[in-house]
Structure formats: C-alpha cells, structure tokens
PDB file of C-alpha atoms in Angstrom:
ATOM      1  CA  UNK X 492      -0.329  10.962 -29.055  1.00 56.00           C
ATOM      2  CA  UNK X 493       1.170  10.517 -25.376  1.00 63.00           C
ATOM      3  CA  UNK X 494      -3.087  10.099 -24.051  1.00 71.00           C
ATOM      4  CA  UNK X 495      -3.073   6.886 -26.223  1.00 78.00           C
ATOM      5  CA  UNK X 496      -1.823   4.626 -23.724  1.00 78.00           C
ATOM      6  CA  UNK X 497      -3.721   5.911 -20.653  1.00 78.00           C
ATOM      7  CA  UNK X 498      -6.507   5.838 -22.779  1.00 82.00           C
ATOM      8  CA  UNK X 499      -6.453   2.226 -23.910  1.00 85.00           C
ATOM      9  CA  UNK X 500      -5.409   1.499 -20.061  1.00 84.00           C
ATOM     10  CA  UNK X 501      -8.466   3.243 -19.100  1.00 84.00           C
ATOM     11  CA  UNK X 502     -10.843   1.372 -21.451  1.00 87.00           C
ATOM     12  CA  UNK X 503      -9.767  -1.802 -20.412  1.00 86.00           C
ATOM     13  CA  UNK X 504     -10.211  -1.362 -17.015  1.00 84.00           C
ATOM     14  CA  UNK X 505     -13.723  -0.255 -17.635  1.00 85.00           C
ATOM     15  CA  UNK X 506     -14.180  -3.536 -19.810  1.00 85.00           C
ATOM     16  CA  UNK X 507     -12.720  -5.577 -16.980  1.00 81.00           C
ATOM     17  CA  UNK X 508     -15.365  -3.770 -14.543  1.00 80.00           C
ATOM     18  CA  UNK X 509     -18.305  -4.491 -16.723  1.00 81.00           C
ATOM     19  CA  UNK X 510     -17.102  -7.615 -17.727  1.00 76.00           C
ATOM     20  CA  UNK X 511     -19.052  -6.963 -21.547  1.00 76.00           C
ATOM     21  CA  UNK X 512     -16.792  -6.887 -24.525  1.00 78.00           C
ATOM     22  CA  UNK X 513     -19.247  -6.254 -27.311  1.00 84.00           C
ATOM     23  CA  UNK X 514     -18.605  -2.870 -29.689  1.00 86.00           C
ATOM     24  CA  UNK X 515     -21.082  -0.539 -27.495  1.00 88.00           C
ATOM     25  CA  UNK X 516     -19.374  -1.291 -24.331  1.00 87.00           C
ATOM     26  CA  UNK X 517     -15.974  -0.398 -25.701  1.00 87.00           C
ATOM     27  CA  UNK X 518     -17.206   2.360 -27.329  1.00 89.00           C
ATOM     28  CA  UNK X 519     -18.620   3.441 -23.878  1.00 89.00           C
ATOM     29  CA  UNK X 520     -15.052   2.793 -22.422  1.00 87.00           C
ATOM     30  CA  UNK X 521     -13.629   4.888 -24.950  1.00 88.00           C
ATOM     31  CA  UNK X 522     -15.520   8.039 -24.169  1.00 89.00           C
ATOM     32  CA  UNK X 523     -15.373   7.528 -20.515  1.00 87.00           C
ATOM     33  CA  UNK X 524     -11.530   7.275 -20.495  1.00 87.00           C
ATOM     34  CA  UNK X 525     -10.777  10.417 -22.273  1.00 86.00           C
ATOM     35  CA  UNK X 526     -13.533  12.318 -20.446  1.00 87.00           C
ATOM     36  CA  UNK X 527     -11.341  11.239 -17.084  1.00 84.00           C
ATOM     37  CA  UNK X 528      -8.487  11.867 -19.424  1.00 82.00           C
ATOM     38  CA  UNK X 529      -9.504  15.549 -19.800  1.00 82.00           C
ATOM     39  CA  UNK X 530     -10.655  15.850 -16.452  1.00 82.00           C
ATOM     40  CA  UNK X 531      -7.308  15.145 -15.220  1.00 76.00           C
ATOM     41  CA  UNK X 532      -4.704  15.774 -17.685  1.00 68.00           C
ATOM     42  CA  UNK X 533      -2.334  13.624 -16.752  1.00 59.00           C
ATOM     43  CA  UNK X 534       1.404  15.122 -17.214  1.00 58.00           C
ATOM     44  CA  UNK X 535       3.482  13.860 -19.830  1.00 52.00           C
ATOM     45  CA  UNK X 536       6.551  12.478 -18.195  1.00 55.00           C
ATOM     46  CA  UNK X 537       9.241  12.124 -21.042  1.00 55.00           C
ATOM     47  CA  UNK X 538       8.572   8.084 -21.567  1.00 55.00           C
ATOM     48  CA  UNK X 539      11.999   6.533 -22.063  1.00 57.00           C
ATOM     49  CA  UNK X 540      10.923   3.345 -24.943  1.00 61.00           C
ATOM     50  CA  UNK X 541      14.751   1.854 -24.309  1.00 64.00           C
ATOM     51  CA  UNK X 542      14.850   1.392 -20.642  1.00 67.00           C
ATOM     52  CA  UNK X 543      10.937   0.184 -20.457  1.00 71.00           C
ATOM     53  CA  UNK X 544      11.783  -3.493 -20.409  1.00 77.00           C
ATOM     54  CA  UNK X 545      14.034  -3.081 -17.008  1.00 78.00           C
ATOM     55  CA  UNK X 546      11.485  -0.476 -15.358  1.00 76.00           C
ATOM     56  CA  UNK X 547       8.899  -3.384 -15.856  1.00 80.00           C
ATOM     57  CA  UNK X 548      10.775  -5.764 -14.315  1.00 84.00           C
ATOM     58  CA  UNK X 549      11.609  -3.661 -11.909  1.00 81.00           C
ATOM     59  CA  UNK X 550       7.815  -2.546 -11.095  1.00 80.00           C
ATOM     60  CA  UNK X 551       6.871  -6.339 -10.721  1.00 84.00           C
ATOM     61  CA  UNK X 552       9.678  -7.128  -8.188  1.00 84.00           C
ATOM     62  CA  UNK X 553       8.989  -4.212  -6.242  1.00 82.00           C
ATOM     63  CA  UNK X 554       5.069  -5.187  -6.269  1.00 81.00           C
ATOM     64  CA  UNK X 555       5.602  -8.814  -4.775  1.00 85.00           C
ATOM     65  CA  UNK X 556       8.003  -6.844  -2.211  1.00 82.00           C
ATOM     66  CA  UNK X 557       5.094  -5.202  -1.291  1.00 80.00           C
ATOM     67  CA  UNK X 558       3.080  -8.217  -1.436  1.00 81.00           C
ATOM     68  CA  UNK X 559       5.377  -9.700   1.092  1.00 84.00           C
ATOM     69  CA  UNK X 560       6.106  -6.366   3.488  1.00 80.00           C
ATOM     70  CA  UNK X 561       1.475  -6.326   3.398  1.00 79.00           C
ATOM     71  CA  UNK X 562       1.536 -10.408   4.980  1.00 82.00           C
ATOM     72  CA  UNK X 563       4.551  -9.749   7.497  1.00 83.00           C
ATOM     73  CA  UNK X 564       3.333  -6.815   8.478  1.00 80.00           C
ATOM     74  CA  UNK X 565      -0.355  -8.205   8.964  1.00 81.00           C
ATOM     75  CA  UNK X 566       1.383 -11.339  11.107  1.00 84.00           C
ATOM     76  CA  UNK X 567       3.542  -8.681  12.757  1.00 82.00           C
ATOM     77  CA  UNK X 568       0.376  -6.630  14.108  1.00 82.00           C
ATOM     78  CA  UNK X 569      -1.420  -9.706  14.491  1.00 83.00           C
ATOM     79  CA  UNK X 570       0.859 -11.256  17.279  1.00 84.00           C
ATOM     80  CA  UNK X 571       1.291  -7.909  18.987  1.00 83.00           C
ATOM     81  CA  UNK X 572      -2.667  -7.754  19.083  1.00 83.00           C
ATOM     82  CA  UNK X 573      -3.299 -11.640  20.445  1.00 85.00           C
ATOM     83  CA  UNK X 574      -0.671 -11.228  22.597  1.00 83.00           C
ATOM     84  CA  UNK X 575      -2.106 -10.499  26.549  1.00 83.00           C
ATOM     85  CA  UNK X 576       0.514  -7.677  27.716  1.00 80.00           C
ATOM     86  CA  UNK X 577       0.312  -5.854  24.522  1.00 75.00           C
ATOM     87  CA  UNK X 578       4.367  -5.739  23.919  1.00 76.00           C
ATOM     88  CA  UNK X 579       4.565  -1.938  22.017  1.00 77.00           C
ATOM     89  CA  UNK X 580       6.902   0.978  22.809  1.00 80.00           C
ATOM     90  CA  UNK X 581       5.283   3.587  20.064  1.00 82.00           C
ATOM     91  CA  UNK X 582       6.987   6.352  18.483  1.00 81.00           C
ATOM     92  CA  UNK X 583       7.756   8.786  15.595  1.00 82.00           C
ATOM     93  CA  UNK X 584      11.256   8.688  13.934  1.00 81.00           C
ATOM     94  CA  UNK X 585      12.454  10.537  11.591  1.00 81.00           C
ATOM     95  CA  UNK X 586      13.535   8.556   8.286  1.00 80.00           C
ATOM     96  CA  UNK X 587      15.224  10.483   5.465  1.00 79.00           C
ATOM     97  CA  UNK X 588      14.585   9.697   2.084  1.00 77.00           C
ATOM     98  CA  UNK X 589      16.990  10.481  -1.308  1.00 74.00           C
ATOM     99  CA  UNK X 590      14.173  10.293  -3.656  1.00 72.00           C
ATOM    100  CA  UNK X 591      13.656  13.736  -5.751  1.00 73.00           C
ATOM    101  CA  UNK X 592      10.329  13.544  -7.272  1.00 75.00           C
ATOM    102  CA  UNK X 593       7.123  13.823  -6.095  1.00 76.00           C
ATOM    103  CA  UNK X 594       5.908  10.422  -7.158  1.00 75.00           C
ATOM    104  CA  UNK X 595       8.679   8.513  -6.034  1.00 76.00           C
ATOM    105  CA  UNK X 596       8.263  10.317  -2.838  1.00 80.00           C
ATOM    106  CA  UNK X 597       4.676   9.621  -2.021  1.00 80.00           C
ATOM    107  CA  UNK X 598       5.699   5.963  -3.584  1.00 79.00           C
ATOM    108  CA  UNK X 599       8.516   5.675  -0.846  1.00 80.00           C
ATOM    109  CA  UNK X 600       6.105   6.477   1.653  1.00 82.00           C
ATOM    110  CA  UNK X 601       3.371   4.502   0.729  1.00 81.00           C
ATOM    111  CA  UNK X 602       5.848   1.619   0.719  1.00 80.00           C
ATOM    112  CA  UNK X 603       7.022   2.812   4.459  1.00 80.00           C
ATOM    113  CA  UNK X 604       3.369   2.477   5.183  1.00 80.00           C
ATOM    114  CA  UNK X 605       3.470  -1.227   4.136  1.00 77.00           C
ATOM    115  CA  UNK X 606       6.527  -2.365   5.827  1.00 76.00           C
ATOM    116  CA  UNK X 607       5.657  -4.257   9.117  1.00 73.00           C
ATOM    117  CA  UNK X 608       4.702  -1.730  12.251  1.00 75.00           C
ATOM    118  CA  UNK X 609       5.487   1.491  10.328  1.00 80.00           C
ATOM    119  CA  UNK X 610       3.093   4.545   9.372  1.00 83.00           C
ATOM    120  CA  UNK X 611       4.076   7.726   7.661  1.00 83.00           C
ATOM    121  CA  UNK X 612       2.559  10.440   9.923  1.00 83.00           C
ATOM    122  CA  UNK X 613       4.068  13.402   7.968  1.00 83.00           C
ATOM    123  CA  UNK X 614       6.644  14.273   5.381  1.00 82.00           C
ATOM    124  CA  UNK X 615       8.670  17.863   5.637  1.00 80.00           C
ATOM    125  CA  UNK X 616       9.642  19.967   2.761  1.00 77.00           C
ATOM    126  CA  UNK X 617      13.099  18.220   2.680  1.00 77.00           C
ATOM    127  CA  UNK X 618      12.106  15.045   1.754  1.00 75.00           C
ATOM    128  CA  UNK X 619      12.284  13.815   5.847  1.00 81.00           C
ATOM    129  CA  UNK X 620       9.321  11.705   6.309  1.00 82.00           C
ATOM    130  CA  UNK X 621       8.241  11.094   9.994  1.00 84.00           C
ATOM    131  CA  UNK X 622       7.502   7.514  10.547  1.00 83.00           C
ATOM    132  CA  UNK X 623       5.066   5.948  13.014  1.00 84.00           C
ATOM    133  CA  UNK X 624       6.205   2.490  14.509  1.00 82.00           C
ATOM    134  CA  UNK X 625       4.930   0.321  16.934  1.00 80.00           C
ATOM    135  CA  UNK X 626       7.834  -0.533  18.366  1.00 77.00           C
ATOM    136  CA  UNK X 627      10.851   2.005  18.281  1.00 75.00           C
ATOM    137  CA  UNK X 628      13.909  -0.289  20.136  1.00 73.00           C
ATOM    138  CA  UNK X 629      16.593  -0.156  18.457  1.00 66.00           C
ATOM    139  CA  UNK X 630      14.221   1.062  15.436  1.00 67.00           C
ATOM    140  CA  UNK X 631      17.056   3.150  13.713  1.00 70.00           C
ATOM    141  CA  UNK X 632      19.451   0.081  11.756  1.00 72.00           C
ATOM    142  CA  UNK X 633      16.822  -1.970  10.955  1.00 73.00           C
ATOM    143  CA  UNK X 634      14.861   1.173   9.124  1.00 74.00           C
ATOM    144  CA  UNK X 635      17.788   2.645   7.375  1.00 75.00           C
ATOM    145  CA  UNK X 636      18.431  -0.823   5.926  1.00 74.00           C
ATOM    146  CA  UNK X 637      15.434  -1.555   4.137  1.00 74.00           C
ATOM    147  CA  UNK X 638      14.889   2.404   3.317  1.00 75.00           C
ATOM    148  CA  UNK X 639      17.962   1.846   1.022  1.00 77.00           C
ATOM    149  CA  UNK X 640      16.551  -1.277  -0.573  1.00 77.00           C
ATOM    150  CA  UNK X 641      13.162   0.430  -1.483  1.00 76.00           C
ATOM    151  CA  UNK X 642      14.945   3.223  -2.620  1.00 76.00           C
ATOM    152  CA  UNK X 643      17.203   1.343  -4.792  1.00 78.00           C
ATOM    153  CA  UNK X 644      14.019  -0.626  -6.506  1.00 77.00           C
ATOM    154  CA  UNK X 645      12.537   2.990  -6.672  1.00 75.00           C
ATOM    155  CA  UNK X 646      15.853   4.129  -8.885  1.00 74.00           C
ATOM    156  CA  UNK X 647      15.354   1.367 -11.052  1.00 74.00           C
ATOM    157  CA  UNK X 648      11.751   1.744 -11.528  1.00 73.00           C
ATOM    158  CA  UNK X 649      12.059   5.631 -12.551  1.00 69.00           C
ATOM    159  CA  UNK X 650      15.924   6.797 -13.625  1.00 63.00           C
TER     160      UNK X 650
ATOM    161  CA  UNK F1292      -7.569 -29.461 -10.082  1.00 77.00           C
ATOM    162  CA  UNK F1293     -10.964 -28.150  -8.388  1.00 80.00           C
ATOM    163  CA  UNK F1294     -10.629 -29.675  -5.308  1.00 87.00           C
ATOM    164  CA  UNK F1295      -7.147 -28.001  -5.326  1.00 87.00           C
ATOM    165  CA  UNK F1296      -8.956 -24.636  -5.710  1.00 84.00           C
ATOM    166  CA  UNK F1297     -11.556 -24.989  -3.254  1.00 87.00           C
ATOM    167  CA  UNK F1298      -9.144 -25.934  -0.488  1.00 90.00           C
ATOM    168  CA  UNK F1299      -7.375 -22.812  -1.752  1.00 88.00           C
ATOM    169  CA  UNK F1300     -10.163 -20.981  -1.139  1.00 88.00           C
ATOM    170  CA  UNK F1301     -11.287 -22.479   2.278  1.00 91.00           C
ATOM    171  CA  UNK F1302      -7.643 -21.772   3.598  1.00 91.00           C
ATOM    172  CA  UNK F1303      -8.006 -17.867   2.084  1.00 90.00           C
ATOM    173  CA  UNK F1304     -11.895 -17.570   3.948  1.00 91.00           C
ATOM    174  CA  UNK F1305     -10.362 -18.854   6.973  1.00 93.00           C
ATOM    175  CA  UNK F1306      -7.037 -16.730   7.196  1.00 90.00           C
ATOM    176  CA  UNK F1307      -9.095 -13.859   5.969  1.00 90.00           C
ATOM    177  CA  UNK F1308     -11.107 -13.795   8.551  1.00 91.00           C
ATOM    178  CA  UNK F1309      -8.693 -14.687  10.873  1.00 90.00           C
ATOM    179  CA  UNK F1310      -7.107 -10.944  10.108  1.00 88.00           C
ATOM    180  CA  UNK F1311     -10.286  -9.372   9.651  1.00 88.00           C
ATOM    181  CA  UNK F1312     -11.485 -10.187  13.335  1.00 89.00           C
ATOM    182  CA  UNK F1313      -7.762  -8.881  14.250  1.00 87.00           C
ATOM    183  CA  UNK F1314      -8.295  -5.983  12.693  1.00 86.00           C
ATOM    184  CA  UNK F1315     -10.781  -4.995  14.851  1.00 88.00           C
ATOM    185  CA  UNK F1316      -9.503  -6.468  17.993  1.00 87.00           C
ATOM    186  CA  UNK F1317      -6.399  -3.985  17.025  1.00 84.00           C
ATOM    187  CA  UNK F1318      -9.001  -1.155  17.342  1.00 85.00           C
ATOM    188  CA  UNK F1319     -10.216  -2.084  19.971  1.00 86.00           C
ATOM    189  CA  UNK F1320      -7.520  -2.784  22.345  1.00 84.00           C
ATOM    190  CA  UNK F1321      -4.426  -0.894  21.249  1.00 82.00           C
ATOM    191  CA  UNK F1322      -3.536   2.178  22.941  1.00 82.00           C
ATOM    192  CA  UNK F1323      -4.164   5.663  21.045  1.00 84.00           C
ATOM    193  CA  UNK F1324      -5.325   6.321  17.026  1.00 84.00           C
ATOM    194  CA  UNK F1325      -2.083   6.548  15.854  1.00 84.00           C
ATOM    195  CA  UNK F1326      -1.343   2.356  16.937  1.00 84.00           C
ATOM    196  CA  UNK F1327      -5.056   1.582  16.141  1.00 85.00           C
ATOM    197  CA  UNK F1328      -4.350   2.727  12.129  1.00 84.00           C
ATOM    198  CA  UNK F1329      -1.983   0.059  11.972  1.00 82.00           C
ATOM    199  CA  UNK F1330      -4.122  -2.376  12.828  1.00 82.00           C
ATOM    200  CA  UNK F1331      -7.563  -0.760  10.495  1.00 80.00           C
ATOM    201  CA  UNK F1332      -4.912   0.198   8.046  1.00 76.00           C
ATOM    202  CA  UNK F1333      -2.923  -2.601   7.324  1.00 76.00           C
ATOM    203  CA  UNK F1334      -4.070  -6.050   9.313  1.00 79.00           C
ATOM    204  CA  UNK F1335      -7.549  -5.446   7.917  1.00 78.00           C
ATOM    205  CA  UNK F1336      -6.896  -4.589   4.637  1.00 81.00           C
ATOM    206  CA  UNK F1337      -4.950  -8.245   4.325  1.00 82.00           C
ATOM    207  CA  UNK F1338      -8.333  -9.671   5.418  1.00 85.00           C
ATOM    208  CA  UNK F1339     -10.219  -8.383   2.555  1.00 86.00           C
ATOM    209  CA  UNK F1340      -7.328  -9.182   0.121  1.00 85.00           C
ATOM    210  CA  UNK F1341      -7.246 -12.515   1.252  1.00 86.00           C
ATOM    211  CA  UNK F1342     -11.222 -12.917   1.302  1.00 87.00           C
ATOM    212  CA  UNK F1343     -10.873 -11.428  -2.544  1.00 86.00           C
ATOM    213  CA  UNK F1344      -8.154 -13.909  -3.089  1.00 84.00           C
ATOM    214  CA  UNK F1345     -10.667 -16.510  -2.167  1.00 86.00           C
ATOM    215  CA  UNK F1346     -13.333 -15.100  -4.899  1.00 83.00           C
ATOM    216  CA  UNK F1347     -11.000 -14.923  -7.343  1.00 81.00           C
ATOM    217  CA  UNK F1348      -9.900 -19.286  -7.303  1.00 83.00           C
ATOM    218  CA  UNK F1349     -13.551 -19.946  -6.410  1.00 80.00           C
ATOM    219  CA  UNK F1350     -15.689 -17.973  -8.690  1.00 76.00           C
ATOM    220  CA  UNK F1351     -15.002 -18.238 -12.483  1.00 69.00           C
ATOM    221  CA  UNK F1352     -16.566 -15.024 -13.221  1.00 62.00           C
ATOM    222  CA  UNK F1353     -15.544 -12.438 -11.023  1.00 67.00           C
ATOM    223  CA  UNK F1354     -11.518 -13.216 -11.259  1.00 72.00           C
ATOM    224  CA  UNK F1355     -10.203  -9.891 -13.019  1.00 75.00           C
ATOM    225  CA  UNK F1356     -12.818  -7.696 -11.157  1.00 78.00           C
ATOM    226  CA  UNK F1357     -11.280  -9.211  -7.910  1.00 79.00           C
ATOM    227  CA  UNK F1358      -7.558  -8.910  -8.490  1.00 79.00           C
ATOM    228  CA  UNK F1359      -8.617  -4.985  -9.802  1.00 81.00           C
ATOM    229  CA  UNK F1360      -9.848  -4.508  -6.166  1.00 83.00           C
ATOM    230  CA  UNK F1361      -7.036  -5.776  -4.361  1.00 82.00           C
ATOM    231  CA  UNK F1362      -4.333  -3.684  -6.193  1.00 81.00           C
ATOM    232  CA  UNK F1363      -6.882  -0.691  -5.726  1.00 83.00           C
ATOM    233  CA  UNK F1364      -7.518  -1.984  -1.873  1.00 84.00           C
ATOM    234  CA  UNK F1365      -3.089  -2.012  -1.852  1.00 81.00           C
ATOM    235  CA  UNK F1366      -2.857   1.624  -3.022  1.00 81.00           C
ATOM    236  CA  UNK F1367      -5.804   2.842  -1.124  1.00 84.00           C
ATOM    237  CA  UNK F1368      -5.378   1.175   2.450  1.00 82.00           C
ATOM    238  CA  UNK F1369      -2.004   2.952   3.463  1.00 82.00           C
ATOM    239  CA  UNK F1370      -2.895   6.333   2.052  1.00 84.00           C
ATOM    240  CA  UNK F1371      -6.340   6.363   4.174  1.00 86.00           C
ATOM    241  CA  UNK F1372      -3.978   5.068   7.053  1.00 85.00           C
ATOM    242  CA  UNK F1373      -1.340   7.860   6.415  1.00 85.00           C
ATOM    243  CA  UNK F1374      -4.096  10.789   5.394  1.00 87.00           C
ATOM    244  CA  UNK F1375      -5.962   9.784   8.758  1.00 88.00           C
ATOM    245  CA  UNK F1376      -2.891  10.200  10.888  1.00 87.00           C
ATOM    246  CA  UNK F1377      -1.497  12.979   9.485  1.00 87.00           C
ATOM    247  CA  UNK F1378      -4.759  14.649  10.235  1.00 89.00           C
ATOM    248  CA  UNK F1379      -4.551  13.551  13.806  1.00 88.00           C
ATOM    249  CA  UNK F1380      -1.453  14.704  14.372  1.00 86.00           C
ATOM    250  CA  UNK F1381      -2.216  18.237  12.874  1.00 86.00           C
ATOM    251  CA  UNK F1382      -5.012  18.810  15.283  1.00 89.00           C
ATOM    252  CA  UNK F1383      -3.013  17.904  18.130  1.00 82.00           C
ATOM    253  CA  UNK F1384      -3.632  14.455  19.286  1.00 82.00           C
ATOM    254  CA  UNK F1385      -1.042  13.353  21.794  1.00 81.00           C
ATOM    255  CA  UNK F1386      -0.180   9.705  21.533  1.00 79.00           C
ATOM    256  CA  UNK F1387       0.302   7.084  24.657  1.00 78.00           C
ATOM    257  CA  UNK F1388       3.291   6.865  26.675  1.00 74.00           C
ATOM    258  CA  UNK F1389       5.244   7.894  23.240  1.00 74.00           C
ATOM    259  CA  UNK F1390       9.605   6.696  23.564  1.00 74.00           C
ATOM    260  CA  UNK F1391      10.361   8.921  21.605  1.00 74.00           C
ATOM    261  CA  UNK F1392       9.302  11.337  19.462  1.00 75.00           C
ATOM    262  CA  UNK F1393      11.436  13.326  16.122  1.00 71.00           C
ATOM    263  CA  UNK F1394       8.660  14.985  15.092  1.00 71.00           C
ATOM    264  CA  UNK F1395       8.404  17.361  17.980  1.00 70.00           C
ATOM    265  CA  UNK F1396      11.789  18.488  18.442  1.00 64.00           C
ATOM    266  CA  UNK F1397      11.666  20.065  14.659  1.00 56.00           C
TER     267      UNK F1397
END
C-alpha cells in the first residue's frame, strides 16, 4: 500500500518525459515505476496524513528560498569573477548542524551548498559539516544566522 | 500576452548566458578547485536554469519537460559540486593561500 504513491509519482514523471498520454504509454509508466520501485525499495517513513498540509507548505517556502539563495549566490560569484583583483580570502569553517536524520542532513547541506559563496567539503560523524566559502571575514555570525533559519524550515518540513 | 513572453524569454537567453560565460571565466581564473566548484557548481548551473526558463515561456511543448530538468539540474548541481570537493580534499589537494582552515585542526 505505502509504494502507491511513489508509484503514481513515478508514472507521471515518465508521462511528463514522453509527453504521450494514451493507455500503452501509461501502462509502460506503470511497469517502469515499480521495476525502479523494486530496484530501490524505498523505506517507508511512518507518513503523518494530519500534519501533510503544513509540511507542504513548508516544502514550497523552503524551495523558493532556495530559488533565491541559487540567483544571489550566482550574482555573488559573478561580481567576485568580473571583478579585476579577484577580492576572495578562501577557507573551510566548521558549521554545526542540529538536524538528526540522514535526509535532513544531506538536505541541510545541500542547502549550505546553495547559499551564496559556500560549499560543503565534508561532513563528520557528529553532524559538523565543514563548509567551503569564498570569503571567510567575519564568516562566523552571518553563517550561524541563516544555519538556524534553514534548520527551522527543515523542522517544519519533517517533525 | 506573446510579446510579453518573448521578451521574457530574450531577457532569460541573455542573463543565461551572461552566467554561463561566468561560469567558465570562474574556472578559469579563480585560484585552486575548491573556488573554481563554486563557480562550475553553482554560477553555471543558474545559466542553464535560466536558458531552460527561456524554453519553457517560449516553446509550448516542451514546458513540463523543462521545469523537470531544472528541479533535477537544482538537486544535482550542488551534490556534483560537494561529491567533487570532497574527493579533492580526500586525496590531499591543498587549497591557495587558505585564512583559515577547521578542517585540519580535527
């Protein structure tokens, strides 16, 4: 019962790829998506029906957040590119996270990766991910501040 | 309405490849492989999103294909960026006139 959903996401993806929506095609989809289904076997998170409407919600906000960290970020590298004495003073830092899981972890540090001049190089057992930036002045504030907003939107999303 | 779309899409094209030809400027010019990911990593994949954004108001066919790319293009871009670097920095590769650095004193 809990492979219906992936599979129905599944097929229409496939549908959207080969733009064709007559019975074959979906049949195709069908049997595609549960052969990836089976290759994969996704695990079956507990899926909490009352508190779906919020995670949603939550999940779109965080997306255009991510949206917006992709464009500053691009402007951000642009200018320090253009610009003729190439203004960086690299680094690694060491950001902490309070996320438990495993997805919400690799989701906090793909985020990281988004956020304007900042690359996740590696991530320790404790949950300490090391953090690439291009410019580490007075790095440390600025970090910790939006760390807790992402991780806030992450809490939302998943508790 | 369509003129609205095309000039849409002719600002997309042009920013696009504004960030696109940054993107590899960034590779070429900034200091060790480390820097240089931001620039592949992030700076170019914002060219191709905004090049798909263009597809997607200009052609009436290829819409949902597009916007599937991008979000695919979103996940994957960072990951290859990360992956990449955390590689490098496995092997040993010493980055350029570093301020500071956490990850060695562990």
């Amino acid at each position: 019962m809990i492979y219906v959903w992936p599979v129905a996401v599944l097929t229409l993806i496939y549908l959207v790829l080969t733009s064709n929506f007559t019975l074959n095609n979906i049949v195709a989809g069908m049997v595609v998506a549960v052969i990836v289904l089976l290759l994969f076997r996704p695990q079956s998170g507990n899926l909490a029906w009352k508190r779906l409407p919020t995670a949603v919600l939550a999940s779109i906000k965080y997306i255009i957040r991510l949206m917006v960290d992709l464009l500053v970020s691009g402007i951000q590298v642009a200018r320090i590119v253009l610009s003729p004495s190439m203004p960086i003073n690299p680094g690694i830092i060491a950001i902490p996270t309070r996320c438990e899981s495993d997805l919400s972890r690799a989701l906090s540090a793909h985020a990281i990766t988004l956020t304007p001049g900042e690359m996740v190089v590696e991530i320790s057992e404790d949950g300490i991910m090391y953090t690439h930036m291009l410019d580490v002045t007075d790095a440390d504030e600025h970090v910790r501040e939006a760390q807790e907003m992402r991780e806030t939107m992450l809490k939302k999303i998943f508790e | 309405m369509e003129t609205i779309f095309q000039l849409i899409a002719i600002i997309a094209i042009t920013v696009g490849t504004f960030f696109s030809i940054v993107g590899v400027l960034g590779m070429v010019r900034l200091p060790d492989v480390y820097a240089r990911l931001h620039a592949t990593g992030k700076v170019g994949v914002f060219g191709v999103v905004l090049l798909l954004v263009a597809a997607v108001v200009w052609t009436p066919l290829g819409w949902a294909r597009a916007l599937l790319l991008i979000a695919l293009l979103m996940v994957a871009g960072p990951v290859v960026a990360h992956a990449l670097s955390s590689a490098a920095y496995r092997i040993g590769i010493p980055m350029k006139r570093p301020v500071r650095n956490d990850l060695e004193q562990k």
